[in-house]
Coordinates of N, CA and C and ligand atoms in Angstrom, one line a residue:
M757 N -13.6 1.7 3.6 CA -12.6 2.0 4.7 C -11.8 3.0 3.8
L758 N -11.7 3.9 4.4 CA -10.7 5.5 3.6 C -9.8 5.3 5.1
N759 N -7.7 5.2 4.0 CA -7.1 5.0 4.9 C -6.2 6.5 4.0
L760 N -6.1 7.6 4.6 CA -5.3 8.6 4.0 C -4.3 9.2 4.1
V761 N -3.6 9.2 3.7 CA -2.1 10.1 3.6 C -2.4 11.5 3.6
L762 N -1.5 12.2 4.7 CA -1.9 14.2 4.2 C -0.3 14.0 3.8
F763 N 0.3 14.7 3.0 CA 1.1 14.6 2.3 C 1.8 16.4 2.7
G764 N 2.9 16.7 2.5 CA 3.4 17.8 2.5 C 4.5 18.3 3.3
P765 N 5.4 19.5 2.6 CA 6.4 20.1 3.8 C 6.1 20.5 5.0
P766 N 6.9 20.5 5.7 CA 7.0 21.2 7.1 C 5.9 22.7 7.3
G767 N 5.0 22.3 7.9 CA 4.0 23.9 7.7 C 3.2 24.0 6.7
A768 N 2.7 23.0 5.8 CA 1.9 22.8 4.8 C 0.5 22.7 4.9
G769 N 0.5 22.4 6.4 CA -1.2 22.1 7.2 C -1.6 20.9 7.0
K770 N -0.6 19.9 7.1 CA -1.1 19.0 7.3 C -1.9 18.2 8.8
G771 N -1.0 19.0 9.7 CA -1.9 18.8 11.2 C -3.1 19.6 11.0
T772 N -3.3 20.9 10.7 CA -4.4 22.0 10.6 C -5.7 20.7 9.6
Q773 N -5.0 20.1 8.6 CA -6.6 19.5 7.6 C -6.8 18.2 8.6
S774 N -5.8 17.9 9.2 CA -6.1 16.6 9.9 C -7.2 16.5 10.9
E775 N -6.8 17.7 11.8 CA -8.0 17.9 12.8 C -9.5 17.8 12.3
K776 N -10.0 18.7 11.1 CA -11.0 18.5 10.4 C -11.4 17.2 9.5
L777 N -10.4 16.8 9.2 CA -10.9 15.5 8.4 C -11.3 14.2 9.3
I778 N -10.3 14.5 10.1 CA -11.0 13.7 11.4 C -12.4 12.9 12.2
R779 N -12.8 14.8 12.2 CA -14.2 15.0 12.6 C -15.0 14.5 11.0
K780 N -14.8 15.1 10.4 CA -15.6 14.4 9.2 C -16.1 13.1 9.0
Y781 N -15.0 12.1 8.9 CA -14.6 11.1 8.5 C -14.9 10.1 9.5
N782 N -14.9 10.5 10.5 CA -14.4 9.8 11.7 C -13.2 8.7 11.7
L783 N -12.0 9.5 11.9 CA -10.7 8.4 11.2 C -9.9 8.1 12.6
V784 N -9.3 7.5 12.6 CA -8.1 7.7 13.5 C -6.8 8.2 12.9
H785 N -6.7 9.2 14.1 CA -5.1 9.9 13.4 C -3.9 9.7 14.0
L786 N -3.2 9.0 12.9 CA -1.7 8.8 13.1 C -0.8 9.4 12.5
S787 N -0.4 10.7 13.5 CA 1.0 12.0 13.7 C 2.0 11.1 14.5
T788 N 2.8 11.1 13.4 CA 4.4 10.5 13.7 C 4.9 11.4 14.2
G789 N 4.6 13.0 14.5 CA 5.2 14.2 14.8 C 4.4 13.8 16.4
D790 N 3.0 14.0 16.2 CA 2.7 13.9 17.9 C 3.3 12.8 18.5
L791 N 3.5 11.7 17.8 CA 4.0 10.7 19.0 C 5.0 10.6 18.9
L792 N 5.6 11.1 18.2 CA 7.2 11.4 19.0 C 7.4 12.4 20.1
R793 N 6.5 13.5 20.0 CA 6.4 14.9 20.9 C 6.1 14.4 22.5
S794 N 5.1 13.5 22.1 CA 4.7 12.9 23.4 C 5.7 11.9 24.1
Q795 N 6.9 11.1 23.5 CA 7.5 10.6 24.0 C 8.6 11.4 24.4
I796 N 8.6 12.9 24.0 CA 9.8 13.7 24.5 C 9.4 13.5 25.7
V797 N 7.9 14.4 25.9 CA 7.0 14.6 27.2 C 7.4 13.8 28.1
A798 N 7.3 12.5 27.6 CA 7.3 11.2 29.0 C 8.8 11.0 29.3
G799 N 9.8 11.7 28.6 CA 10.7 11.3 28.9 C 11.5 10.4 28.5
T800 N 10.9 9.4 27.6 CA 11.5 8.0 27.1 C 12.8 8.0 26.7
E801 N 13.6 7.0 26.8 CA 15.2 7.0 25.9 C 14.4 7.3 24.6
L802 N 13.6 6.8 23.5 CA 13.3 7.2 22.5 C 12.7 8.3 22.1
G803 N 12.0 9.1 23.2 CA 11.9 10.5 23.2 C 13.0 10.9 23.5
V804 N 14.3 10.8 24.4 CA 15.3 11.7 23.9 C 16.1 11.6 22.9
Q805 N 16.1 10.5 22.3 CA 17.1 10.3 21.1 C 16.1 11.0 19.7
A806 N 15.2 11.1 19.9 CA 14.1 11.8 18.7 C 14.6 13.3 18.8
K807 N 14.3 14.0 20.2 CA 14.5 15.3 20.6 C 15.8 16.1 19.6
Q808 N 17.0 15.3 20.1 CA 18.0 15.3 19.6 C 18.1 15.6 17.9
L809 N 17.4 14.7 17.2 CA 17.6 15.0 15.6 C 16.5 16.1 15.2
M810 N 15.1 15.9 16.1 CA 14.2 17.0 15.6 C 14.7 18.1 16.4
D811 N 15.6 18.7 17.1 CA 15.6 19.8 17.4 C 17.0 20.7 16.5
Q812 N 17.4 19.8 15.5 CA 18.7 20.0 14.4 C 17.7 19.7 13.1
G813 N 16.2 19.8 13.4 CA 15.8 19.9 12.1 C 15.9 18.3 11.1
L814 N 16.3 17.7 11.5 CA 16.6 16.2 10.8 C 15.3 15.1 11.1
L815 N 15.0 14.2 10.1 CA 14.3 13.2 10.5 C 14.9 12.3 11.5
V816 N 14.0 11.4 12.1 CA 14.0 10.3 13.3 C 14.6 9.2 12.1
S817 N 14.9 8.3 12.9 CA 15.2 7.1 12.1 C 13.8 6.5 11.3
D818 N 14.1 5.6 10.3 CA 12.6 4.8 9.8 C 12.9 4.1 11.0
E819 N 13.5 3.2 11.6 CA 13.2 2.0 12.1 C 12.0 2.4 13.7
V820 N 12.2 3.5 14.1 CA 12.0 4.3 14.9 C 10.3 4.4 14.7
V821 N 10.1 5.5 13.4 CA 8.7 5.7 13.7 C 7.8 4.5 12.6
I822 N 8.4 3.6 11.8 CA 7.6 2.8 11.5 C 7.4 1.8 12.7
G823 N 7.9 1.2 13.7 CA 8.0 0.6 14.9 C 6.5 1.5 15.5
M824 N 6.5 2.7 15.5 CA 5.7 3.6 16.7 C 4.1 3.0 15.7
I825 N 4.3 3.5 14.5 CA 2.8 3.2 13.3 C 2.5 1.8 13.7
E826 N 3.4 0.5 14.0 CA 3.2 -0.6 13.6 C 2.4 -0.9 14.8
Y827 N 3.2 -0.4 16.0 CA 2.3 -0.4 17.3 C 1.2 0.2 17.1
K828 N 1.1 1.2 17.1 CA -0.7 2.0 16.8 C -1.6 0.9 16.2
L829 N -1.0 0.9 14.8 CA -2.0 0.2 14.1 C -2.2 -1.4 14.8
R830 N -2.0 -2.3 15.7 CA -2.2 -2.9 16.5 C -3.0 -3.0 17.4
E831 N -2.7 -1.6 18.2 CA -3.5 -1.3 18.7 C -4.6 -0.8 18.7
N832 N -4.8 -0.3 17.2 CA -6.0 0.1 16.7 C -7.0 -1.2 15.9
Q833 N -6.7 -2.4 15.9 CA -6.9 -3.2 15.1 C -8.7 -3.6 14.9
S834 N -9.3 -3.0 16.0 CA -10.5 -3.2 15.8 C -11.5 -2.2 15.0
V835 N -10.4 -1.3 14.0 CA -10.6 -0.6 13.1 C -11.4 -1.3 12.0
G836 N -12.3 -0.6 11.4 CA -12.6 -1.6 10.0 C -12.7 -3.1 10.4
A837 N -12.0 -3.3 9.5 CA -11.8 -5.0 9.5 C -10.3 -4.9 9.6
T838 N -9.5 -4.4 10.4 CA -7.9 -4.4 10.2 C -7.4 -5.7 10.6
A839 N -8.2 -6.2 11.8 CA -7.2 -7.2 12.3 C -7.1 -8.4 11.0
P840 N -5.9 -9.2 11.0 CA -5.5 -10.4 10.0 C -7.0 -11.0 9.3
A841 N -6.8 -11.5 8.4 CA -8.4 -12.5 8.3 C -8.0 -13.8 8.6
G842 N -8.5 -14.5 9.2 CA -8.9 -16.0 9.6 C -8.6 -15.2 11.6
T843 N -8.4 -14.3 11.9 CA -7.9 -14.6 13.5 C -9.3 -13.8 13.8
P844 N -9.6 -14.3 15.5 CA -10.8 -13.9 16.2 C -10.8 -12.6 16.2
E845 N -9.6 -11.9 16.0 CA -9.9 -10.2 16.2 C -10.4 -9.7 14.7
R846 N -10.3 -10.4 13.8 CA -10.8 -9.8 12.6 C -12.8 -10.3 12.5
D847 N -12.9 -11.5 13.2 CA -14.6 -11.7 13.4 C -14.7 -10.7 14.2
R848 N -14.2 -10.2 15.2 CA -15.0 -9.4 16.0 C -15.4 -8.3 15.7
S849 N -14.0 -7.7 14.8 CA -13.9 -5.8 14.2 C -14.7 -6.1 13.2
V850 N -15.1 -6.7 12.8 CA -16.5 -6.8 11.2 C -17.6 -5.7 11.6
G851 N -17.8 -4.9 11.3 CA -18.8 -3.8 11.8 C -19.0 -3.7 13.2
A852 N -18.3 -3.7 13.7 CA -17.9 -3.7 15.7 C -17.8 -2.0 16.2
T853 N -17.4 -1.0 14.8 CA -17.3 -0.3 15.3 C -17.7 1.2 13.8
S854 N -17.8 2.1 14.4 CA -18.0 3.1 13.1 C -16.9 4.0 13.0
V855 N -15.6 3.4 12.9 CA -14.7 4.5 12.9 C -14.2 4.2 11.6
G856 N -14.1 5.1 10.8 CA -13.8 4.9 9.3 C -12.5 4.4 8.2
G857 N -11.1 4.2 9.0 CA -10.2 4.2 8.5 C -9.2 5.2 9.3
F858 N -7.9 5.2 8.6 CA -6.8 6.1 9.2 C -6.6 7.2 8.7
I859 N -5.8 7.9 9.3 CA -5.4 9.6 8.2 C -3.5 9.2 9.0
F860 N -3.1 9.1 8.1 CA -2.0 9.1 8.2 C -1.3 10.7 8.1
D861 N -0.6 11.5 9.1 CA 0.1 12.6 8.9 C 1.1 13.0 9.3
G862 N 2.1 13.4 8.3 CA 3.6 13.1 8.6 C 4.3 11.6 8.4
F863 N 3.4 11.1 8.0 CA 4.1 9.7 7.9 C 3.5 8.9 6.7
P864 N 4.1 8.5 5.3 CA 5.6 8.3 5.1 C 6.0 9.7 4.9
R865 N 7.3 9.7 5.7 CA 8.1 10.5 5.4 C 9.9 10.6 4.2
T866 N 9.7 8.8 4.0 CA 10.7 8.3 3.3 C 10.3 7.2 2.3
V867 N 11.0 6.7 1.5 CA 10.6 5.6 0.8 C 10.3 4.4 1.4
P868 N 11.4 4.3 2.2 CA 11.2 3.2 3.2 C 9.8 2.9 3.8
Q869 N 9.7 4.1 4.5 CA 8.4 4.0 5.6 C 7.5 4.1 4.5
A870 N 7.4 4.2 3.7 CA 6.1 4.0 2.5 C 5.7 2.5 2.2
E871 N 7.3 1.8 2.0 CA 7.2 0.6 1.6 C 6.4 -0.3 2.9
A872 N 7.1 -0.3 3.9 CA 6.4 -0.7 5.3 C 5.2 0.0 5.6
L873 N 4.5 0.6 5.3 CA 3.3 1.2 5.5 C 2.6 0.3 4.7
D874 N 2.8 0.3 3.6 CA 1.9 -0.8 2.4 C 1.6 -2.2 2.8
Q875 N 3.3 -2.7 3.4 CA 3.4 -4.5 3.6 C 2.4 -4.1 5.0
L876 N 2.5 -3.5 6.0 CA 1.6 -3.6 7.3 C 0.2 -3.6 6.9
L877 N -0.3 -2.4 6.2 CA -1.8 -2.5 5.8 C -2.3 -3.7 4.9
T878 N -1.2 -4.4 4.4 CA -1.7 -5.5 3.3 C -2.0 -6.8 4.4
H879 N -1.5 -7.0 6.1 CA -1.5 -7.8 6.9 C -2.6 -7.6 7.6
Y880 N -3.3 -6.1 7.3 CA -4.4 -6.0 7.7 C -5.7 -6.1 7.3
N881 N -4.9 -6.0 5.4 CA -5.8 -6.4 4.5 C -6.5 -5.1 4.7
T882 N -5.8 -4.4 4.0 CA -6.6 -2.9 3.9 C -5.3 -2.2 2.7
R883 N -5.6 -1.0 2.6 CA -4.2 -0.6 1.8 C -4.7 1.5 2.1
I884 N -3.7 1.9 1.4 CA -4.0 3.3 1.5 C -4.7 3.7 0.0
S885 N -6.1 4.6 0.4 CA -7.2 5.2 -0.5 C -6.4 6.0 -1.3
T886 N -5.8 7.0 -0.5 CA -5.2 8.2 -1.9 C -4.5 8.9 -1.1
M887 N -3.6 9.5 -1.3 CA -2.7 10.7 -0.3 C -3.1 11.3 -0.9
V888 N -2.8 12.7 -0.3 CA -3.5 14.6 -0.7 C -2.1 15.2 -0.5
A889 N -1.9 15.6 -1.2 CA -0.5 16.4 -1.1 C -0.8 18.0 -1.1
L890 N -0.4 18.5 0.2 CA -0.9 20.1 0.1 C 0.7 21.0 -0.1
V891 N 0.6 21.7 -1.7 CA 1.3 22.1 -2.0 C 1.3 23.5 -1.2
V892 N 3.0 24.2 -1.4 CA 2.9 25.6 -0.3 C 4.3 25.7 -0.8
D893 N 4.2 27.5 -1.1 CA 6.1 27.6 -1.1 C 7.0 27.7 0.2
D894 N 8.1 27.7 -0.1 CA 9.1 27.4 1.1 C 8.7 28.9 1.6
E895 N 8.5 30.5 1.2 CA 8.6 31.4 1.7 C 7.3 31.2 2.5
E896 N 6.1 31.2 2.1 CA 4.6 30.9 3.0 C 5.1 30.0 4.3
L897 N 6.0 28.5 3.7 CA 6.1 27.7 5.1 C 6.8 28.1 6.6
T898 N 7.8 29.1 5.4 CA 9.1 29.5 6.8 C 8.0 30.7 7.6
R899 N 7.1 31.5 7.0 CA 6.4 32.5 7.7 C 5.3 31.8 8.5
R900 N 4.6 30.8 8.0 CA 4.0 30.1 8.8 C 4.8 29.6 10.5
L901 N 5.5 29.1 10.0 CA 6.3 28.2 11.0 C 6.9 28.8 12.4
L902 N 7.6 30.1 11.6 CA 8.0 31.1 12.9 C 6.8 32.1 13.7
K903 N 5.3 31.7 13.1 CA 4.6 32.5 13.4 C 3.8 31.1 14.8
R904 N 3.8 30.3 14.1 CA 3.5 29.1 14.7 C 4.6 29.1 15.9
G905 N 5.5 29.1 16.1 CA 6.7 29.0 17.3 C 6.8 30.2 18.2
E906 N 5.8 31.3 17.3 CA 6.0 32.3 18.9 C 5.2 31.9 20.0
T907 N 4.3 30.6 19.8 CA 3.3 30.4 20.8 C 3.7 29.1 20.8
S908 N 3.9 28.0 20.2 CA 3.9 26.4 20.1 C 5.3 26.1 21.3
G909 N 5.7 27.3 21.3 CA 7.0 26.3 22.7 C 7.8 25.4 21.5
R910 N 7.5 25.3 20.1 CA 8.8 24.0 19.8 C 9.6 24.4 19.3
P911 N 10.6 24.1 19.5 CA 12.1 24.3 19.1 C 12.3 24.7 17.7
D912 N 11.9 23.0 17.2 CA 12.0 23.0 15.4 C 11.2 24.5 14.8
D913 N 10.3 25.2 15.6 CA 9.7 26.6 14.7 C 10.5 27.5 15.3
Q914 N 11.4 27.8 16.1 CA 11.9 28.8 16.4 C 12.9 29.6 15.9
N915 N 13.8 28.5 14.7 CA 15.0 29.5 14.2 C 14.7 28.9 12.5
E916 N 14.6 30.5 12.0 CA 14.7 30.7 10.3 C 15.8 29.4 9.7
D917 N 17.0 28.8 10.2 CA 18.1 28.3 9.7 C 17.4 26.9 9.6
L918 N 16.5 26.7 10.7 CA 16.7 25.3 11.4 C 15.1 24.7 10.7
I919 N 14.4 25.6 9.9 CA 13.2 25.9 9.3 C 13.2 25.5 8.1
R920 N 14.6 25.8 7.4 CA 15.0 25.7 5.9 C 15.6 24.4 6.3
R921 N 16.3 24.1 6.9 CA 17.1 22.3 6.8 C 15.7 21.6 7.1
R922 N 14.9 21.9 7.8 CA 13.4 21.1 7.5 C 13.0 21.1 6.1
V923 N 12.8 21.7 5.8 CA 12.1 22.0 4.3 C 13.3 20.9 3.4
T924 N 15.0 21.5 3.6 CA 16.0 20.7 2.9 C 15.8 19.3 3.3
E925 N 15.3 19.0 4.3 CA 15.5 17.7 4.8 C 14.0 16.9 3.7
Y926 N 12.6 17.5 3.6 CA 11.7 17.3 3.3 C 12.7 17.3 1.6
N927 N 12.9 17.9 1.1 CA 13.1 18.1 -0.3 C 14.5 17.0 -1.1
S928 N 14.8 16.5 0.2 CA 16.0 15.4 -0.3 C 15.0 13.8 -0.1
K929 N 14.3 13.9 1.4 CA 14.2 12.5 1.6 C 12.7 12.0 1.8
T930 N 11.9 13.3 1.5 CA 10.6 13.0 1.9 C 9.8 13.4 0.5
R931 N 10.1 14.1 -0.7 CA 9.6 14.2 -1.7 C 9.4 13.3 -2.4
P932 N 10.6 11.8 -2.7 CA 10.2 11.0 -3.5 C 9.1 10.2 -3.1
V933 N 8.0 10.4 -1.5 CA 7.1 9.6 -1.6 C 6.3 9.8 -2.0
A934 N 6.1 11.4 -3.2 CA 4.9 11.7 -3.9 C 5.2 10.7 -5.1
D935 N 6.2 10.7 -5.8 CA 6.5 9.6 -6.7 C 6.2 8.1 -6.5
Y936 N 6.2 8.0 -5.5 CA 6.1 6.1 -4.7 C 4.8 6.2 -4.9
Y937 N 3.4 7.1 -4.2 CA 2.1 7.2 -4.6 C 1.9 7.2 -6.0
S938 N 2.4 8.0 -6.6 CA 2.1 8.8 -8.0 C 2.2 7.2 -8.9
Q939 N 3.0 6.4 -8.6 CA 3.2 5.2 -9.5 C 2.2 4.2 -9.2
Q940 N 1.3 4.7 -8.0 CA 0.1 3.5 -7.7 C -1.1 4.5 -8.1
G941 N -1.1 5.3 -8.8 CA -2.1 6.0 -9.0 C -2.8 6.8 -8.0
K942 N -2.4 7.0 -7.3 CA -2.6 7.9 -5.5 C -2.5 8.8 -5.2
Y943 N -1.4 9.6 -6.4 CA -1.2 10.8 -5.7 C -2.0 12.2 -6.1
V944 N -2.6 12.8 -5.4 CA -3.1 14.2 -5.9 C -2.8 15.3 -4.9
A945 N -2.2 16.4 -6.1 CA -1.7 17.3 -5.4 C -2.7 18.7 -5.4
I946 N -3.0 19.5 -4.3 CA -3.7 20.6 -4.3 C -2.8 21.7 -3.3
D947 N -3.5 23.1 -3.9 CA -3.2 24.3 -3.7 C -3.5 23.8 -1.8
G948 N -1.8 24.3 -1.2 CA -2.2 24.5 -0.1 C -2.2 25.9 0.8
I949 N -2.5 26.7 -0.5 CA -2.1 28.4 0.2 C -3.7 28.7 0.0
G950 N -4.2 29.6 0.9 CA -5.6 30.4 1.0 C -6.0 29.8 2.4
D951 N -7.8 30.1 2.1 CA -8.4 29.6 3.3 C -8.2 28.2 3.6
V952 N -8.5 27.9 5.0 CA -8.0 26.8 5.6 C -9.5 26.1 5.2
E953 N -10.6 26.2 5.5 CA -12.2 25.6 5.1 C -12.2 25.6 3.7
A954 N -11.2 26.5 2.8 CA -11.8 26.4 1.6 C -10.8 24.9 0.7
I955 N -9.5 25.0 1.5 CA -8.7 23.5 1.3 C -9.0 22.8 1.9
F956 N -9.5 22.6 3.1 CA -10.5 21.1 3.7 C -12.0 20.8 2.4
E957 N -12.4 21.6 1.9 CA -13.8 21.3 1.1 C -12.9 20.9 -0.4
T958 N -11.7 21.3 -1.0 CA -11.0 20.6 -2.0 C -10.8 19.0 -1.7
I959 N -10.0 19.2 -0.4 CA -9.8 17.7 0.0 C -11.0 16.9 0.0
C960 N -12.0 16.8 0.7 CA -13.1 16.4 1.0 C -13.4 16.1 -1.0
G961 N -13.3 16.6 -1.9 CA -13.9 16.8 -2.9 C -12.7 15.6 -3.3
E962 N -11.1 15.9 -3.4 CA -10.6 14.7 -4.1 C -10.8 13.3 -3.2
I963 N -11.1 13.1 -2.0 CA -11.6 12.0 -1.3 C -12.8 11.6 -2.1
Q964 N -13.7 12.5 -2.3 CA -14.8 11.7 -2.7 C -14.1 10.8 -4.4
K965 N -13.6 11.3 -4.7 CA -13.2 11.2 -6.4 C -12.5 9.5 -5.9
A966 N -12.0 9.8 -4.7 CA -11.1 8.5 -4.9 C -11.3 7.3 -4.3
T967 N -12.7 7.5 -3.9 CA -13.6 6.5 -3.0 C -14.6 6.2 -3.5
V968 N -15.1 7.3 -4.9 CA -16.0 6.5 -5.8 C -15.9 5.2 -6.0
G969 N -16.4 3.9 -6.4 CA -16.3 2.9 -7.1 C -15.0 2.0 -6.3
A970 N -14.9 2.3 -5.0 CA -14.1 1.6 -4.4 C -14.1 1.0 -3.5
E971 N -14.1 -0.2 -2.6 CA -15.0 -1.3 -1.4 C -14.8 -0.1 -0.2
Ligands
B4P1246 P1 5.3 17.4 12.1 O1 5.1 17.3 13.7 O2 4.9 16.0 11.0 O3 4.7 18.4 11.9 P2 5.2 19.8 10.5 O4 5.5 19.4 9.4 O5 5.9 21.2 11.1 O6 3.8 20.3 10.2 P3 2.1 20.1 9.7 O7 2.4 20.4 8.3 O8 1.6 19.1 10.2 O9 1.9 21.8 9.8 P4 0.9 22.7 10.5 O10 -0.6 22.2 9.8 O11 0.7 22.3 11.8 O12 6.9 17.3 12.1 C1 7.9 17.7 13.5 C2 9.2 16.8 13.2 O13 8.9 15.2 13.0 C3 10.0 16.3 11.8 O14 10.8 17.7 11.4 C4 10.8 15.1 12.2 O15 11.8 16.0 12.7 C5 10.1 14.7 13.2 N1 8.9 13.5 12.2 C6 7.8 13.7 12.3 N2 7.5 12.5 11.6 C7 8.3 11.6 11.1 C8 8.2 10.8 9.9 N3 8.1 10.5 9.6 N4 9.6 10.2 10.1 C9 10.8 10.5 10.6 N5 10.7 12.1 11.1 C10 9.7 12.2 11.6 O16 0.8 23.7 10.1 C11 1.9 25.0 10.6 C12 1.0 26.0 10.7 O17 0.8 26.9 9.9 C13 0.1 26.7 11.8 O18 0.6 27.3 12.8 C14 -0.9 26.3 11.4 O19 -2.2 27.4 11.9 C15 -0.8 27.1 9.7 N6 -1.7 27.2 8.5 C16 -2.3 25.8 8.3 N7 -2.8 26.0 7.3 C17 -2.9 27.1 6.9 C18 -3.3 28.1 5.8 N8 -4.3 27.5 5.2 N9 -3.3 29.7 6.1 C19 -2.4 30.0 7.0 N10 -1.4 29.4 7.8 C20 -1.7 27.7 7.9

């Protein structure tokens, strides 16, 4: 089972590469950004609270995003053999699906989120295979996000000050997550600038290396 964390600053290309990886490896896509935006569209209380923070370029609370991921993992218990050992769901899940695992896109974004994810996956008898970090400089990030803002309608992509704030949040709260995975020997950094297809091929090569010999 392949459980991949796709990591990088806002606009690094996590969403872009996730779409391709999902198709190639038949993964369940868990994007906390998408989950939060769907709560905003649905007008839930959680969505209203999240929007206030996202519109300021700030991270949403750990409690909220961990809760969303927990819910989604439970909902996808049949993926691979993620149901807890000894449960009927585990027996049914084995070989029951061709889905190859999970891709975590934009999560974890803080060390407490990374710790919580490890605990959740342990509960489901699985673990992160590797974390691939897309490295892109601040100037290119700003350029990409402002361009996306012309068409995406996302308020957090339309203002340069806001984009800089998101990058500052990333540098202070999210960057340490790379050390967390590095200490587990699971951190791989790749150049996120250049042709989307070429970046995708590099990621696939790293997945291949990370999964050789793994169960
Ligand atoms: P997210 O929705 O996760 O997204 P993102 O950081 O904006 O971008 P991503 O890296 O996915 O960029 P993309 O591929 O689209 O987060 C939004 C907000 O949600 C956060 O700021 C935060 O408030 C909140 N949030 C989400 N998760 C959270 C968590 N775990 N904890 C707390 N808060 C959380 O690429 C961007 C653009 O670049 C696109 O237009 C794309 O076409 C272009 N692009 C991609 N690759 C390219 C390439 N190689 N060359 C040129 N352009 C490229």
